[in-house]
Amino acid sequence: MSSNKFSNRTNNWKKNDTVSIRITDVGQNGEGIGRTEDGYTIFTKNTVPGDLAEIRIVKTQKTYGFGRLMRLLEASKDRTEPFCPIAGQCGGCQLQHMTYEAELQLKENKVRNDLERIGGIVTERRTADAGSEDQADRTGNVRMEPIVGMDVNRRYRNKAQFPIGEDGQGNPVAGFYAGHSHRIIPCEDCQLGVEENREILRAVLDWMKEQRVAAYNEETGKGIVRHVLIRKGFATGEIIVCLIINARELPRKDALIDRLSVLKGMVGITISSNTKKTNVIMNAPVRTIWGRGEIEDILRSEAFGVQVRYSISPASFYQVNPVQTEKIYQKVLELADLSGTETVMDLYCGIGTISLFLAAKAAKVIGVEIVPEAIEDAKKNAAMNGIENAEFYVGKAEEVVPALYAKGAKADVVVVDPPRKGCDQKLLDTILQMDPGRLVYVSCDPATLARDLKFLTANGYELKYVQPYDQFCHTVHVETCCLLEKTVVG
Ligand code: SAH
């Protein structure tokens, strides 16, 4: 069955062949996909469905290969000029060469296709002229709302992490790793990040140059500054900086404090020591060298009259797109449809962001999260907001929830917001046993969402509502919020 894996000739194509193909689809990582006339599939970065592209084959596998775009013979109507000069090299944005409209459509289609292909769930797009609700209901298909995009889809990220290196002439540089590599492409003004990042990076780089503080060199393991992490509370304007350093203490720190502390919004300067040869950015506690160790931010839902203040340290997990996060959390509240008497479980709760939103409308909220520091933050945040009806547990949801259930815990509504791999089967089994009336599923991966929905809809739940969100504009990622209700028998 299998071809000789050492042969570099696959089907009729080999490395360095050139071919003209029409791009028809988009792959997992944003690459355009097209087929040759003899049916060989080729993935090519920086191409868009609709393009007619001359490509050179750079790598071949048995049934598919990878190409490099050499020349555009016909540009797709969905193609646009990337707004960032390093979009093609940086691994961060995969879809900048696509119009935002086409990007949204692509993401919505991805959710719809995954639900159908993996979950066996057929959805129907709700449009203004789709007719009455009854009409759509009669088809038996699940209603899916059009994806919620952003009007302003740049500068949406509240957190940035810049690797620091050296330009070959002794000058420190900040930027991004080229896709799949550790080569730094200088860039002090990522268009997804806040404008303040630029002057903060400038201040750090100027300080390094003036005070002769060297950038960390991954090969030699020498040098000091590895990364600069910047976080901003959009609602409060508060900014915190963390330098990740290859040393116990930061040399020449007063000169850095002089430069950074005067910048607008700055509330804290922190360091975290990392002296290991590792790809892990932060692996030691954060220490404050000036000001505070955390920023505060506020998320609100005007419709529900809910407002929660969060304290966020540089190491905590916090949603990076607060504008879309507020929309999603408001949707979670809407779908949870709480009357004030319910017990709600918020599983994979992080620092309790959703839990504290729900607490205002529920009798009791139980949050479960695997990272102990996040649960510490969740408890602190509950106290800071005077919320007394939220309990938090550290551990794997698939272990903690069965243990709580064995002790008699129940939930009327369950909210899950798992990482990309989706929910653990043991957790899904326990949720079925707990028998909640409603289940709100927030997902960052449509494929695992579809897998979990297939199981839940085969076991007594009905999918009622699907709403995709563009939470990570210009990247391939898509967020989805779903409601499941217990199937009414009879
Ligand atoms: N709901 C939160 C966090 C969502 S991200 C928010 O909106 O901010 C997913 C979270 O799941 C992360 O905090 C991660 O640490 C946590 N996690 C990953 N695996 C887990 C598991 N098996 N059990 C519980 N939590 C887990």
Short mmCIF file of N, CA and C in Angstrom, two decimals, residues 178-344:
data_model
loop_
_atom_site.label_atom_id
_atom_site.label_comp_id
_atom_site.label_asym_id
_atom_site.label_seq_id
_atom_site.Cartn_x
_atom_site.Cartn_y
_atom_site.Cartn_z
N ALA A 178 10.04 34.18 12.66
CA ALA A 178 9.56 33.79 11.34
C ALA A 178 8.84 32.45 11.53
N GLY A 179 7.79 32.20 10.73
CA GLY A 179 7.00 30.97 10.88
C GLY A 179 7.88 29.74 11.06
N HIS A 180 7.58 28.89 12.02
CA HIS A 180 8.29 27.64 12.29
C HIS A 180 9.80 27.82 12.49
N SER A 181 10.25 28.96 12.98
CA SER A 181 11.70 29.11 13.20
C SER A 181 11.94 29.98 14.43
N HIS A 182 13.20 30.17 14.75
CA HIS A 182 13.54 31.06 15.85
C HIS A 182 14.33 32.26 15.37
N ARG A 183 14.17 32.56 14.07
CA ARG A 183 14.80 33.76 13.52
C ARG A 183 13.86 34.94 13.81
N ILE A 184 14.42 36.00 14.40
CA ILE A 184 13.56 37.14 14.74
C ILE A 184 13.48 38.11 13.57
N ILE A 185 12.24 38.41 13.16
CA ILE A 185 12.02 39.43 12.14
C ILE A 185 11.69 40.71 12.90
N PRO A 186 12.51 41.75 12.76
CA PRO A 186 12.25 42.97 13.53
C PRO A 186 10.87 43.54 13.23
N CYS A 187 10.15 43.89 14.26
CA CYS A 187 8.83 44.52 14.12
C CYS A 187 8.44 45.07 15.48
N GLU A 188 8.42 46.38 15.58
CA GLU A 188 8.09 46.97 16.88
C GLU A 188 6.65 47.43 16.93
N ASP A 189 5.93 47.25 15.84
CA ASP A 189 4.56 47.74 15.86
C ASP A 189 3.64 46.74 15.17
N CYS A 190 3.40 45.63 15.85
CA CYS A 190 2.43 44.66 15.34
C CYS A 190 1.06 45.32 15.32
N GLN A 191 0.40 45.24 14.17
CA GLN A 191 -0.90 45.92 14.00
C GLN A 191 -2.04 45.27 14.77
N LEU A 192 -1.80 44.09 15.33
CA LEU A 192 -2.84 43.47 16.15
C LEU A 192 -2.74 43.96 17.58
N GLY A 193 -1.57 44.48 17.95
CA GLY A 193 -1.34 44.92 19.33
C GLY A 193 -1.65 46.40 19.52
N VAL A 194 -1.58 46.86 20.77
CA VAL A 194 -1.91 48.26 21.06
C VAL A 194 -0.76 49.16 20.62
N GLU A 195 -1.09 50.43 20.38
CA GLU A 195 -0.08 51.38 19.92
C GLU A 195 1.03 51.58 20.95
N GLU A 196 0.68 51.46 22.22
CA GLU A 196 1.67 51.68 23.28
C GLU A 196 2.84 50.70 23.21
N ASN A 197 2.62 49.53 22.60
CA ASN A 197 3.71 48.54 22.54
C ASN A 197 4.97 49.15 21.93
N ARG A 198 4.76 50.00 20.93
CA ARG A 198 5.90 50.54 20.18
C ARG A 198 6.84 51.36 21.06
N GLU A 199 6.26 52.28 21.86
CA GLU A 199 7.14 53.13 22.67
C GLU A 199 7.72 52.35 23.84
N ILE A 200 7.01 51.33 24.29
CA ILE A 200 7.55 50.50 25.38
C ILE A 200 8.76 49.73 24.85
N LEU A 201 8.61 49.13 23.68
CA LEU A 201 9.73 48.38 23.09
C LEU A 201 10.91 49.31 22.81
N ARG A 202 10.60 50.48 22.28
CA ARG A 202 11.66 51.47 21.99
C ARG A 202 12.43 51.78 23.28
N ALA A 203 11.68 52.00 24.37
CA ALA A 203 12.32 52.34 25.64
C ALA A 203 13.23 51.20 26.11
N VAL A 204 12.74 49.96 25.97
CA VAL A 204 13.54 48.81 26.40
C VAL A 204 14.79 48.67 25.52
N LEU A 205 14.62 48.80 24.20
CA LEU A 205 15.76 48.63 23.29
C LEU A 205 16.78 49.77 23.49
N ASP A 206 16.31 50.99 23.69
CA ASP A 206 17.22 52.12 23.92
C ASP A 206 18.00 51.92 25.22
N TRP A 207 17.29 51.45 26.23
CA TRP A 207 17.94 51.16 27.53
C TRP A 207 19.01 50.07 27.35
N MET A 208 18.68 49.04 26.60
CA MET A 208 19.66 47.95 26.38
C MET A 208 20.92 48.49 25.71
N LYS A 209 20.70 49.34 24.71
CA LYS A 209 21.84 49.87 23.96
C LYS A 209 22.68 50.79 24.84
N GLU A 210 21.99 51.69 25.50
CA GLU A 210 22.69 52.68 26.34
C GLU A 210 23.43 52.03 27.49
N GLN A 211 22.79 51.07 28.13
CA GLN A 211 23.37 50.45 29.33
C GLN A 211 24.16 49.17 29.00
N ARG A 212 24.28 48.87 27.74
CA ARG A 212 25.01 47.67 27.29
C ARG A 212 24.48 46.40 27.96
N VAL A 213 23.17 46.28 27.93
CA VAL A 213 22.55 45.04 28.41
C VAL A 213 22.25 44.20 27.17
N ALA A 214 22.86 43.03 27.08
CA ALA A 214 22.78 42.26 25.84
C ALA A 214 21.48 41.48 25.71
N ALA A 215 21.08 41.28 24.45
CA ALA A 215 19.94 40.39 24.18
C ALA A 215 20.40 38.95 24.39
N TYR A 216 19.47 38.11 24.79
CA TYR A 216 19.77 36.69 24.96
C TYR A 216 20.05 36.06 23.60
N ASN A 217 21.06 35.21 23.58
CA ASN A 217 21.38 34.49 22.35
C ASN A 217 21.06 33.02 22.57
N GLU A 218 20.12 32.52 21.78
CA GLU A 218 19.65 31.14 21.99
C GLU A 218 20.74 30.09 21.78
N GLU A 219 21.66 30.39 20.87
CA GLU A 219 22.70 29.40 20.59
C GLU A 219 23.76 29.33 21.67
N THR A 220 24.23 30.49 22.10
CA THR A 220 25.31 30.49 23.10
C THR A 220 24.75 30.41 24.53
N GLY A 221 23.48 30.75 24.69
CA GLY A 221 22.90 30.78 26.03
C GLY A 221 23.36 32.00 26.82
N LYS A 222 24.03 32.95 26.14
CA LYS A 222 24.50 34.17 26.83
C LYS A 222 23.57 35.34 26.53
N GLY A 223 23.79 36.44 27.27
CA GLY A 223 22.94 37.61 27.09
C GLY A 223 21.81 37.59 28.12
N ILE A 224 21.11 38.71 28.23
CA ILE A 224 20.16 38.86 29.34
C ILE A 224 18.69 38.85 28.90
N VAL A 225 18.32 39.77 28.00
CA VAL A 225 16.88 39.99 27.77
C VAL A 225 16.34 38.99 26.74
N ARG A 226 15.38 38.18 27.12
CA ARG A 226 14.82 37.15 26.24
C ARG A 226 13.52 37.59 25.59
N HIS A 227 12.61 38.07 26.40
CA HIS A 227 11.29 38.46 25.89
C HIS A 227 10.81 39.71 26.62
N VAL A 228 9.97 40.47 25.94
CA VAL A 228 9.24 41.55 26.62
C VAL A 228 7.76 41.25 26.46
N LEU A 229 7.08 41.17 27.59
CA LEU A 229 5.65 40.89 27.58
C LEU A 229 4.91 42.15 28.03
N ILE A 230 3.87 42.50 27.30
CA ILE A 230 3.13 43.73 27.62
C ILE A 230 1.65 43.40 27.67
N ARG A 231 0.99 43.89 28.71
CA ARG A 231 -0.44 43.65 28.84
C ARG A 231 -1.15 44.96 29.16
N LYS A 232 -2.30 45.17 28.55
CA LYS A 232 -3.05 46.39 28.80
C LYS A 232 -4.50 46.07 29.12
N GLY A 233 -5.02 46.71 30.14
CA GLY A 233 -6.45 46.60 30.44
C GLY A 233 -7.17 47.61 29.55
N PHE A 234 -7.99 47.12 28.63
CA PHE A 234 -8.63 48.05 27.70
C PHE A 234 -9.60 48.99 28.42
N ALA A 235 -10.30 48.47 29.44
CA ALA A 235 -11.29 49.30 30.11
C ALA A 235 -10.64 50.30 31.06
N THR A 236 -9.47 49.95 31.61
CA THR A 236 -8.84 50.81 32.62
C THR A 236 -7.67 51.61 32.06
N GLY A 237 -7.10 51.17 30.95
CA GLY A 237 -5.91 51.83 30.38
C GLY A 237 -4.63 51.43 31.10
N GLU A 238 -4.73 50.54 32.08
CA GLU A 238 -3.53 50.17 32.84
C GLU A 238 -2.63 49.23 32.04
N ILE A 239 -1.32 49.48 32.15
CA ILE A 239 -0.34 48.67 31.40
C ILE A 239 0.69 48.10 32.36
N ILE A 240 1.06 46.84 32.12
CA ILE A 240 2.14 46.22 32.88
C ILE A 240 3.13 45.60 31.89
N VAL A 241 4.40 45.68 32.26
CA VAL A 241 5.46 45.11 31.41
C VAL A 241 6.17 44.03 32.20
N CYS A 242 6.55 42.96 31.52
CA CYS A 242 7.37 41.94 32.18
C CYS A 242 8.55 41.61 31.27
N LEU A 243 9.76 41.73 31.81
CA LEU A 243 10.95 41.32 31.05
C LEU A 243 11.32 39.91 31.49
N ILE A 244 11.46 39.02 30.51
CA ILE A 244 11.90 37.67 30.84
C ILE A 244 13.42 37.66 30.62
N ILE A 245 14.15 37.36 31.69
CA ILE A 245 15.60 37.56 31.64
C ILE A 245 16.38 36.28 31.96
N ASN A 246 17.52 36.17 31.30
CA ASN A 246 18.42 35.04 31.51
C ASN A 246 19.39 35.42 32.63
N ALA A 247 18.87 35.67 33.80
CA ALA A 247 19.67 36.09 34.96
C ALA A 247 18.76 36.05 36.18
N ARG A 248 19.34 36.03 37.36
CA ARG A 248 18.54 36.07 38.59
C ARG A 248 17.95 37.46 38.76
N GLU A 249 18.84 38.47 38.61
CA GLU A 249 18.42 39.86 38.82
C GLU A 249 18.62 40.65 37.54
N LEU A 250 17.88 41.74 37.43
CA LEU A 250 18.01 42.58 36.25
C LEU A 250 19.11 43.62 36.46
N PRO A 251 20.18 43.60 35.62
CA PRO A 251 21.20 44.64 35.77
C PRO A 251 20.67 45.99 35.30
N ARG A 252 21.22 47.06 35.82
CA ARG A 252 20.89 48.44 35.37
C ARG A 252 19.40 48.71 35.43
N LYS A 253 18.76 48.19 36.45
CA LYS A 253 17.29 48.26 36.44
C LYS A 253 16.75 49.67 36.67
N ASP A 254 17.49 50.51 37.44
CA ASP A 254 16.97 51.84 37.71
C ASP A 254 16.83 52.66 36.42
N ALA A 255 17.79 52.47 35.53
CA ALA A 255 17.74 53.21 34.26
C ALA A 255 16.53 52.76 33.42
N LEU A 256 16.18 51.48 33.52
CA LEU A 256 15.00 50.98 32.80
C LEU A 256 13.72 51.56 33.42
N ILE A 257 13.70 51.54 34.76
CA ILE A 257 12.53 52.07 35.46
C ILE A 257 12.33 53.54 35.10
N ASP A 258 13.44 54.30 35.03
CA ASP A 258 13.34 55.72 34.67
C ASP A 258 12.65 55.89 33.32
N ARG A 259 12.99 55.04 32.38
CA ARG A 259 12.42 55.17 31.03
C ARG A 259 10.97 54.68 30.96
N LEU A 260 10.70 53.54 31.59
CA LEU A 260 9.37 52.94 31.42
C LEU A 260 8.29 53.55 32.32
N SER A 261 8.67 53.91 33.55
CA SER A 261 7.65 54.31 34.52
C SER A 261 6.93 55.60 34.12
N VAL A 262 7.55 56.39 33.25
CA VAL A 262 6.93 57.67 32.87
C VAL A 262 5.95 57.51 31.70
N LEU A 263 5.90 56.32 31.11
CA LEU A 263 5.02 56.14 29.94
C LEU A 263 3.55 56.07 30.38
N LYS A 264 2.70 56.57 29.50
CA LYS A 264 1.26 56.65 29.80
C LYS A 264 0.67 55.27 30.11
N GLY A 265 -0.04 55.19 31.20
CA GLY A 265 -0.74 53.95 31.55
C GLY A 265 0.07 52.96 32.37
N MET A 266 1.40 53.19 32.44
CA MET A 266 2.26 52.20 33.10
C MET A 266 1.94 52.10 34.60
N VAL A 267 1.58 50.90 35.06
CA VAL A 267 1.31 50.74 36.50
C VAL A 267 2.29 49.78 37.16
N GLY A 268 2.99 48.98 36.34
CA GLY A 268 3.91 48.04 36.97
C GLY A 268 4.99 47.57 36.01
N ILE A 269 6.21 47.39 36.55
CA ILE A 269 7.31 46.80 35.78
C ILE A 269 7.75 45.56 36.53
N THR A 270 7.79 44.44 35.82
CA THR A 270 8.08 43.17 36.49
C THR A 270 9.14 42.40 35.72
N ILE A 271 9.72 41.42 36.39
CA ILE A 271 10.68 40.54 35.72
C ILE A 271 10.36 39.09 36.05
N SER A 272 10.78 38.20 35.18
CA SER A 272 10.68 36.78 35.47
C SER A 272 11.95 36.15 34.93
N SER A 273 12.59 35.38 35.80
CA SER A 273 13.89 34.84 35.47
C SER A 273 13.70 33.51 34.71
N ASN A 274 14.44 33.36 33.60
CA ASN A 274 14.41 32.09 32.86
C ASN A 274 15.83 31.83 32.35
N THR A 275 16.57 30.99 33.06
CA THR A 275 17.97 30.76 32.71
C THR A 275 18.17 29.42 31.98
N LYS A 276 17.05 28.80 31.60
CA LYS A 276 17.15 27.50 30.92
C LYS A 276 17.16 27.66 29.41
N LYS A 277 17.79 26.69 28.74
CA LYS A 277 17.71 26.66 27.27
C LYS A 277 16.40 25.97 26.92
N THR A 278 15.37 26.75 26.71
CA THR A 278 14.04 26.17 26.50
C THR A 278 13.19 27.09 25.65
N ASN A 279 12.17 26.51 25.02
CA ASN A 279 11.22 27.32 24.27
C ASN A 279 10.14 27.91 25.16
N VAL A 280 10.05 27.40 26.39
CA VAL A 280 9.04 27.92 27.32
C VAL A 280 9.44 29.35 27.65
N ILE A 281 8.50 30.27 27.51
CA ILE A 281 8.87 31.68 27.71
C ILE A 281 9.06 31.99 29.19
N MET A 282 8.05 31.64 29.98
CA MET A 282 8.11 32.00 31.39
C MET A 282 8.05 30.74 32.23
N ASN A 283 9.01 30.54 33.12
CA ASN A 283 8.93 29.35 33.96
C ASN A 283 9.27 29.63 35.42
N ALA A 284 9.23 30.90 35.80
CA ALA A 284 9.49 31.24 37.21
C ALA A 284 8.54 32.36 37.62
N PRO A 285 8.36 32.53 38.93
CA PRO A 285 7.42 33.56 39.39
C PRO A 285 7.79 34.95 38.87
N VAL A 286 6.78 35.78 38.76
CA VAL A 286 6.97 37.16 38.32
C VAL A 286 7.27 38.02 39.55
N ARG A 287 8.32 38.83 39.46
CA ARG A 287 8.65 39.72 40.58
C ARG A 287 8.51 41.17 40.14
N THR A 288 7.97 41.98 41.01
CA THR A 288 7.74 43.39 40.67
C THR A 288 8.97 44.21 41.03
N ILE A 289 9.46 45.02 40.07
CA ILE A 289 10.59 45.89 40.40
C ILE A 289 10.17 47.36 40.50
N TRP A 290 8.97 47.64 40.03
CA TRP A 290 8.42 49.00 40.20
C TRP A 290 6.90 48.91 40.13
N GLY A 291 6.23 49.66 40.97
CA GLY A 291 4.76 49.73 40.89
C GLY A 291 4.09 48.43 41.32
N ARG A 292 3.04 48.06 40.60
CA ARG A 292 2.22 46.91 40.98
C ARG A 292 2.57 45.66 40.20
N GLY A 293 2.10 44.52 40.69
CA GLY A 293 2.37 43.24 40.03
C GLY A 293 1.25 42.80 39.12
N GLU A 294 0.17 43.59 39.04
CA GLU A 294 -0.93 43.21 38.14
C GLU A 294 -1.66 44.45 37.65
N ILE A 295 -2.39 44.26 36.55
CA ILE A 295 -3.28 45.32 36.08
C ILE A 295 -4.71 44.91 36.44
N GLU A 296 -5.59 45.89 36.38
CA GLU A 296 -7.01 45.55 36.51
C GLU A 296 -7.68 45.81 35.17
N ASP A 297 -8.71 45.02 34.91
CA ASP A 297 -9.53 45.26 33.72
C ASP A 297 -10.98 45.01 34.09
N ILE A 298 -11.87 45.53 33.31
CA ILE A 298 -13.31 45.37 33.59
C ILE A 298 -13.98 44.79 32.36
N LEU A 299 -14.81 43.76 32.55
CA LEU A 299 -15.65 43.27 31.46
C LEU A 299 -17.10 43.49 31.87
N ARG A 300 -17.92 43.90 30.91
CA ARG A 300 -19.31 44.18 31.28
C ARG A 300 -20.30 43.65 30.24
N SER A 301 -21.52 43.48 30.74
CA SER A 301 -22.63 43.24 29.83
C SER A 301 -23.69 44.25 30.21
N GLU A 302 -23.90 45.23 29.35
CA GLU A 302 -24.91 46.24 29.67
C GLU A 302 -26.28 45.61 29.71
N ALA A 303 -26.56 44.71 28.77
CA ALA A 303 -27.90 44.11 28.69
C ALA A 303 -28.29 43.43 30.00
N PHE A 304 -27.32 42.80 30.67
CA PHE A 304 -27.63 42.08 31.91
C PHE A 304 -27.25 42.89 33.15
N GLY A 305 -26.75 44.10 32.96
CA GLY A 305 -26.34 44.93 34.09
C GLY A 305 -25.24 44.27 34.91
N VAL A 306 -24.35 43.55 34.24
CA VAL A 306 -23.26 42.87 34.96
C VAL A 306 -21.94 43.56 34.64
N GLN A 307 -21.14 43.74 35.68
CA GLN A 307 -19.82 44.33 35.49
C GLN A 307 -18.87 43.65 36.47
N VAL A 308 -17.78 43.10 35.95
CA VAL A 308 -16.83 42.41 36.83
C VAL A 308 -15.44 43.00 36.62
N ARG A 309 -14.74 43.24 37.74
CA ARG A 309 -13.36 43.75 37.70
C ARG A 309 -12.42 42.58 37.89
N TYR A 310 -11.42 42.51 37.08
CA TYR A 310 -10.46 41.42 37.19
C TYR A 310 -9.08 41.97 37.46
N SER A 311 -8.35 41.26 38.31
CA SER A 311 -6.95 41.59 38.54
C SER A 311 -6.13 40.55 37.79
N ILE A 312 -5.22 40.99 36.95
CA ILE A 312 -4.53 40.06 36.04
C ILE A 312 -3.02 40.26 36.13
N SER A 313 -2.33 39.21 36.49
CA SER A 313 -0.86 39.31 36.56
C SER A 313 -0.29 38.93 35.19
N PRO A 314 0.98 39.24 34.92
CA PRO A 314 1.52 38.93 33.59
C PRO A 314 1.41 37.44 33.23
N ALA A 315 1.44 36.56 34.23
CA ALA A 315 1.44 35.13 33.92
C ALA A 315 0.04 34.53 33.79
N SER A 316 -1.00 35.26 34.19
CA SER A 316 -2.35 34.67 34.18
C SER A 316 -2.89 34.52 32.77
N PHE A 317 -3.75 33.51 32.59
CA PHE A 317 -4.49 33.41 31.33
C PHE A 317 -5.61 34.44 31.36
N TYR A 318 -5.70 35.22 30.32
CA TYR A 318 -6.81 36.18 30.20
C TYR A 318 -7.09 36.31 28.72
N GLN A 319 -8.37 36.31 28.36
CA GLN A 319 -8.73 36.40 26.93
C GLN A 319 -8.05 37.60 26.30
N VAL A 320 -7.49 37.42 25.09
CA VAL A 320 -6.67 38.50 24.50
C VAL A 320 -7.49 39.55 23.75
N ASN A 321 -8.74 39.24 23.45
CA ASN A 321 -9.55 40.19 22.68
C ASN A 321 -10.77 40.60 23.51
N PRO A 322 -10.61 41.63 24.34
CA PRO A 322 -11.69 41.96 25.29
C PRO A 322 -12.99 42.40 24.62
N VAL A 323 -12.91 43.03 23.44
CA VAL A 323 -14.14 43.50 22.78
C VAL A 323 -15.02 42.31 22.41
N GLN A 324 -14.41 41.27 21.81
CA GLN A 324 -15.18 40.09 21.43
C GLN A 324 -15.52 39.25 22.66
N THR A 325 -14.62 39.23 23.64
CA THR A 325 -14.87 38.46 24.86
C THR A 325 -16.15 38.93 25.55
N GLU A 326 -16.34 40.24 25.61
CA GLU A 326 -17.57 40.76 26.23
C GLU A 326 -18.80 40.26 25.48
N LYS A 327 -18.70 40.22 24.15
CA LYS A 327 -19.86 39.75 23.36
C LYS A 327 -20.12 38.26 23.66
N ILE A 328 -19.03 37.49 23.77
CA ILE A 328 -19.20 36.05 24.01
C ILE A 328 -19.76 35.79 25.41
N TYR A 329 -19.20 36.48 26.39
CA TYR A 329 -19.68 36.27 27.77
C TYR A 329 -21.15 36.69 27.91
N GLN A 330 -21.51 37.78 27.23
CA GLN A 330 -22.91 38.20 27.26
C GLN A 330 -23.80 37.11 26.65
N LYS A 331 -23.30 36.50 25.57
CA LYS A 331 -24.05 35.41 24.93
C LYS A 331 -24.18 34.22 25.88
N VAL A 332 -23.09 33.93 26.61
CA VAL A 332 -23.14 32.82 27.57
C VAL A 332 -24.25 33.09 28.60
N LEU A 333 -24.30 34.31 29.09
CA LEU A 333 -25.35 34.67 30.05
C LEU A 333 -26.74 34.50 29.45
N GLU A 334 -26.88 34.96 28.21
CA GLU A 334 -28.17 34.88 27.52
C GLU A 334 -28.58 33.41 27.36
N LEU A 335 -27.66 32.57 26.91
CA LEU A 335 -27.98 31.16 26.66
C LEU A 335 -28.19 30.40 27.96
N ALA A 336 -27.47 30.79 29.02
CA ALA A 336 -27.63 30.11 30.31
C ALA A 336 -29.02 30.40 30.88
N ASP A 337 -29.59 31.55 30.49
CA ASP A 337 -30.97 31.90 30.81
C ASP A 337 -31.29 31.68 32.30
N LEU A 338 -30.53 32.34 33.16
CA LEU A 338 -30.63 32.08 34.59
C LEU A 338 -31.74 32.90 35.24
N SER A 339 -32.42 32.28 36.22
CA SER A 339 -33.48 32.99 36.93
C SER A 339 -33.02 33.38 38.33
N GLY A 340 -31.87 32.90 38.75
CA GLY A 340 -31.37 33.25 40.08
C GLY A 340 -31.42 32.08 41.05
N THR A 341 -32.04 30.98 40.61
CA THR A 341 -32.16 29.83 41.53
C THR A 341 -31.20 28.70 41.17
N GLU A 342 -30.49 28.86 40.05
CA GLU A 342 -29.72 27.73 39.52
C GLU A 342 -28.33 27.58 40.14
N THR A 343 -27.88 26.33 40.13
CA THR A 343 -26.46 26.05 40.36
C THR A 343 -25.83 25.87 38.99
N VAL A 344 -24.74 26.60 38.76
CA VAL A 344 -24.09 26.56 37.45
C VAL A 344 -22.66 26.07 37.63
#
